[in-house]
Amino acid sequence: MKDIITLGIESSCDETSVAVIKNGREVLSNIIDTQIKIHEKFGGVVPEIASRNHIEAISRVTKMALEEAKITFDNIDAVTPTYGPGLVGALLVGLSYAKGLSYAINKPLVGVNHIEGHIAANYITYKDLKPPFLCMMTSGGNTQIVYVKDYCKFEVLGKTRDDAIGEAFDKVARVIGLGYPGGPKVDKLALNGKPTIELPKVHTDNLDFSFSGIKTAVINLHHKNPDINKEDLCRSFEETVTEMLMGKVKKAIEQTGIKTIALAGGVSANCFIRKEFSELEKTGIKVYMPDLKLCTDNAAMIGAAGYYRFLNGDISDLSLNAVPNLKLGE
Ligand code: KG4
């Protein structure tokens, strides 16, 4: 069978990334131009600045991706950009570039849901992984347990009612003075801390999450006692949110009887969450976790998800618009 090459394009937040993917699983190139340094001084992503930097980077990053993969536009079978969810201005840069490119080189355009991309990061790391499986999706904008019925068929079993887990990590980090992006910094401090501080856990009857309570509790604790041991606070926060995640993951496994689960999204780079997730293996559950470099935003995962959408015949037309609050399964 002829190889299928997808050109993944990602610009939903503060990473401009372009990747060349073979048959949905093999990364020929994955260039990531991150704006972290630019947004760091503001303590978070400034949408307008993100859009401007995507504009500046997109052509250069695409050229680098083609060069590294040693291909030309002629070799591409489909142009597959993220069209949501994300920051609307940022999304529009990658999507408009992709639409122009698709028209100019006369290759199909396939819009990709960013969340599907995170899930597909697992297909790159594990060549044998096939649906059905459960996926614990943990990122800066989303926290949901997804039943991946097929490559392009998803059911959300539970989701956060307020903050995403990554958002909670970032806000905790900001208030205790660690800066942006907070997740990796909290993770690092937590390594030397002890889980000595009791924090509230929200219990819901179903598979939904809530992280705003614990986030506010950490913020209040720090305001009342600015000298609180930050390492212990980070460790206590990390262990408590992990416990909340694992509780729901186990419930989802029990309810569905599905014994294969994947992790996905930026927060799946967290050491403690990865460790607790691997523990599930001891109970006969098959666990998949993407390579660390594929956990946070990148275009390889978008090219992988785009490949399966392309096979599914989901060709977009040039009227495709950015959808900032795009849901899975839409
Ligand atoms: O998936 P991602 O790159 O962007 C979205 O699609 O939202 O996720 C970014 C989030 C940020 O909130 C960041 O703080 C968090 O992932 N993150 C982590 C770690 N690495 C990144 N959170 C906890 N521990 C980490 N090691």
mmCIF file of N, CA, C and O in Angstrom, residues 92-129:
data_model
loop_
_atom_site.group_PDB
_atom_site.id
_atom_site.type_symbol
_atom_site.label_atom_id
_atom_site.label_comp_id
_atom_site.label_asym_id
_atom_site.label_seq_id
_atom_site.Cartn_x
_atom_site.Cartn_y
_atom_site.Cartn_z
ATOM 1 N N LEU A 92 -6.471 30.681 14.194
ATOM 2 C CA LEU A 92 -6.697 31.214 12.844
ATOM 3 C C LEU A 92 -5.406 31.315 12.035
ATOM 4 O O LEU A 92 -5.442 31.167 10.808
ATOM 5 N N VAL A 93 -4.284 31.542 12.716
ATOM 6 C CA VAL A 93 -3.025 31.668 11.973
ATOM 7 C C VAL A 93 -2.674 30.327 11.307
ATOM 8 O O VAL A 93 -2.464 30.253 10.093
ATOM 9 N N GLY A 94 -2.669 29.250 12.094
ATOM 10 C CA GLY A 94 -2.322 27.935 11.541
ATOM 11 C C GLY A 94 -3.346 27.472 10.519
ATOM 12 O O GLY A 94 -3.000 26.920 9.464
ATOM 13 N N LEU A 95 -4.623 27.704 10.843
ATOM 14 C CA LEU A 95 -5.687 27.245 9.949
ATOM 15 C C LEU A 95 -5.672 28.006 8.626
ATOM 16 O O LEU A 95 -5.773 27.399 7.548
ATOM 17 N N SER A 96 -5.508 29.326 8.682
ATOM 18 C CA SER A 96 -5.503 30.120 7.439
ATOM 19 C C SER A 96 -4.295 29.746 6.591
ATOM 20 O O SER A 96 -4.395 29.640 5.356
ATOM 21 N N TYR A 97 -3.174 29.539 7.252
ATOM 22 C CA TYR A 97 -1.965 29.135 6.520
ATOM 23 C C TYR A 97 -2.219 27.787 5.830
ATOM 24 O O TYR A 97 -1.903 27.595 4.648
ATOM 25 N N ALA A 98 -2.837 26.868 6.576
ATOM 26 C CA ALA A 98 -3.110 25.530 6.034
ATOM 27 C C ALA A 98 -4.086 25.601 4.853
ATOM 28 O O ALA A 98 -3.935 24.888 3.855
ATOM 29 N N LYS A 99 -5.086 26.457 4.977
ATOM 30 C CA LYS A 99 -6.074 26.591 3.886
ATOM 31 C C LYS A 99 -5.393 27.129 2.627
ATOM 32 O O LYS A 99 -5.596 26.606 1.519
ATOM 33 N N GLY A 100 -4.571 28.149 2.798
ATOM 34 C CA GLY A 100 -3.842 28.724 1.657
ATOM 35 C C GLY A 100 -2.942 27.679 1.019
ATOM 36 O O GLY A 100 -2.901 27.522 -0.213
ATOM 37 N N LEU A 101 -2.271 26.920 1.872
ATOM 38 C CA LEU A 101 -1.339 25.907 1.379
ATOM 39 C C LEU A 101 -2.088 24.805 0.633
ATOM 40 O O LEU A 101 -1.692 24.402 -0.482
ATOM 41 N N SER A 102 -3.173 24.337 1.227
ATOM 42 C CA SER A 102 -3.963 23.267 0.621
ATOM 43 C C SER A 102 -4.444 23.694 -0.784
ATOM 44 O O SER A 102 -4.398 22.917 -1.744
ATOM 45 N N TYR A 103 -4.883 24.933 -0.884
ATOM 46 C CA TYR A 103 -5.368 25.463 -2.165
ATOM 47 C C TYR A 103 -4.208 25.571 -3.168
ATOM 48 O O TYR A 103 -4.318 25.149 -4.325
ATOM 49 N N ALA A 104 -3.085 26.099 -2.689
ATOM 50 C CA ALA A 104 -1.945 26.349 -3.580
ATOM 51 C C ALA A 104 -1.337 25.045 -4.103
ATOM 52 O O ALA A 104 -0.952 24.960 -5.272
ATOM 53 N N ILE A 105 -1.239 24.020 -3.250
ATOM 54 C CA ILE A 105 -0.581 22.775 -3.698
ATOM 55 C C ILE A 105 -1.612 21.728 -4.140
ATOM 56 O O ILE A 105 -1.255 20.600 -4.477
ATOM 57 N N ASN A 106 -2.876 22.119 -4.054
ATOM 58 C CA ASN A 106 -3.963 21.251 -4.509
ATOM 59 C C ASN A 106 -3.992 19.891 -3.801
ATOM 60 O O ASN A 106 -4.065 18.840 -4.430
ATOM 61 N N LYS A 107 -3.895 19.966 -2.465
ATOM 62 C CA LYS A 107 -3.969 18.750 -1.638
ATOM 63 C C LYS A 107 -5.093 18.945 -0.628
ATOM 64 O O LYS A 107 -5.348 20.080 -0.196
ATOM 65 N N PRO A 108 -5.776 17.851 -0.242
ATOM 66 C CA PRO A 108 -6.936 18.004 0.650
ATOM 67 C C PRO A 108 -6.585 18.638 1.997
ATOM 68 O O PRO A 108 -5.492 18.419 2.531
ATOM 69 N N LEU A 109 -7.580 19.357 2.515
ATOM 70 C CA LEU A 109 -7.478 19.963 3.850
ATOM 71 C C LEU A 109 -8.279 19.087 4.812
ATOM 72 O O LEU A 109 -9.413 18.707 4.504
ATOM 73 N N VAL A 110 -7.688 18.745 5.938
ATOM 74 C CA VAL A 110 -8.397 17.922 6.930
ATOM 75 C C VAL A 110 -8.268 18.613 8.286
ATOM 76 O O VAL A 110 -7.175 18.633 8.881
ATOM 77 N N GLY A 111 -9.346 19.222 8.774
ATOM 78 C CA GLY A 111 -9.301 19.913 10.068
ATOM 79 C C GLY A 111 -9.219 18.901 11.200
ATOM 80 O O GLY A 111 -9.878 17.854 11.164
ATOM 81 N N VAL A 112 -8.391 19.208 12.214
ATOM 82 C CA VAL A 112 -8.177 18.266 13.325
ATOM 83 C C VAL A 112 -8.578 18.917 14.648
ATOM 84 O O VAL A 112 -8.234 20.064 14.920
ATOM 85 N N ASN A 113 -9.314 18.145 15.461
ATOM 86 C CA ASN A 113 -9.634 18.553 16.822
ATOM 87 C C ASN A 113 -8.367 18.338 17.674
ATOM 88 O O ASN A 113 -7.810 17.238 17.708
ATOM 89 N N HIS A 114 -7.953 19.398 18.368
ATOM 90 C CA HIS A 114 -6.715 19.355 19.168
ATOM 91 C C HIS A 114 -6.740 18.224 20.223
ATOM 92 O O HIS A 114 -5.720 17.588 20.489
ATOM 93 N N ILE A 115 -7.915 17.964 20.779
ATOM 94 C CA ILE A 115 -8.018 16.917 21.821
ATOM 95 C C ILE A 115 -7.776 15.542 21.194
ATOM 96 O O ILE A 115 -7.093 14.686 21.762
ATOM 97 N N GLU A 116 -8.313 15.343 19.994
ATOM 98 C CA GLU A 116 -8.050 14.087 19.273
ATOM 99 C C GLU A 116 -6.548 13.944 19.033
ATOM 100 O O GLU A 116 -5.998 12.843 19.068
ATOM 101 N N GLY A 117 -5.902 15.071 18.776
ATOM 102 C CA GLY A 117 -4.449 15.076 18.577
ATOM 103 C C GLY A 117 -3.740 14.543 19.809
ATOM 104 O O GLY A 117 -2.892 13.653 19.719
ATOM 105 N N HIS A 118 -4.109 15.071 20.984
ATOM 106 C CA HIS A 118 -3.451 14.599 22.219
ATOM 107 C C HIS A 118 -3.619 13.085 22.373
ATOM 108 O O HIS A 118 -2.690 12.379 22.761
ATOM 109 N N ILE A 119 -4.810 12.596 22.083
ATOM 110 C CA ILE A 119 -5.057 11.150 22.210
ATOM 111 C C ILE A 119 -4.149 10.397 21.221
ATOM 112 O O ILE A 119 -3.529 9.387 21.558
ATOM 113 N N ALA A 120 -4.049 10.951 19.988
ATOM 114 C CA ALA A 120 -3.268 10.281 18.935
ATOM 115 C C ALA A 120 -1.762 10.274 19.214
ATOM 116 O O ALA A 120 -1.031 9.485 18.600
ATOM 117 N N ALA A 121 -1.301 11.103 20.152
ATOM 118 C CA ALA A 121 0.130 11.079 20.519
ATOM 119 C C ALA A 121 0.507 9.656 20.936
ATOM 120 O O ALA A 121 1.641 9.196 20.727
ATOM 121 N N ASN A 122 -0.458 8.944 21.507
ATOM 122 C CA ASN A 122 -0.203 7.560 21.941
ATOM 123 C C ASN A 122 0.045 6.616 20.764
ATOM 124 O O ASN A 122 0.766 5.636 20.898
ATOM 125 N N TYR A 123 -0.564 6.895 19.609
ATOM 126 C CA TYR A 123 -0.361 6.026 18.432
ATOM 127 C C TYR A 123 1.072 6.121 17.928
ATOM 128 O O TYR A 123 1.592 5.184 17.321
ATOM 129 N N ILE A 124 1.689 7.286 18.167
ATOM 130 C CA ILE A 124 3.078 7.458 17.725
ATOM 131 C C ILE A 124 4.014 6.683 18.664
ATOM 132 O O ILE A 124 4.929 5.994 18.229
ATOM 133 N N THR A 125 3.733 6.795 19.958
ATOM 134 C CA THR A 125 4.594 6.114 20.937
ATOM 135 C C THR A 125 4.400 4.592 20.896
ATOM 136 O O THR A 125 5.362 3.841 21.046
ATOM 137 N N TYR A 126 3.170 4.154 20.701
ATOM 138 C CA TYR A 126 2.877 2.707 20.707
ATOM 139 C C TYR A 126 2.296 2.294 19.368
ATOM 140 O O TYR A 126 1.126 2.554 19.087
ATOM 141 N N LYS A 127 3.114 1.648 18.548
ATOM 142 C CA LYS A 127 2.664 1.295 17.196
ATOM 143 C C LYS A 127 1.552 0.240 17.232
ATOM 144 O O LYS A 127 0.837 0.051 16.253
ATOM 145 N N ASP A 128 1.414 -0.471 18.378
ATOM 146 C CA ASP A 128 0.417 -1.549 18.455
ATOM 147 C C ASP A 128 -0.922 -1.078 19.024
ATOM 148 O O ASP A 128 -1.895 -1.831 19.030
ATOM 149 N N LEU A 129 -0.987 0.145 19.514
ATOM 150 C CA LEU A 129 -2.226 0.596 20.179
ATOM 151 C C LEU A 129 -3.344 0.841 19.171
ATOM 152 O O LEU A 129 -3.177 1.571 18.199
#
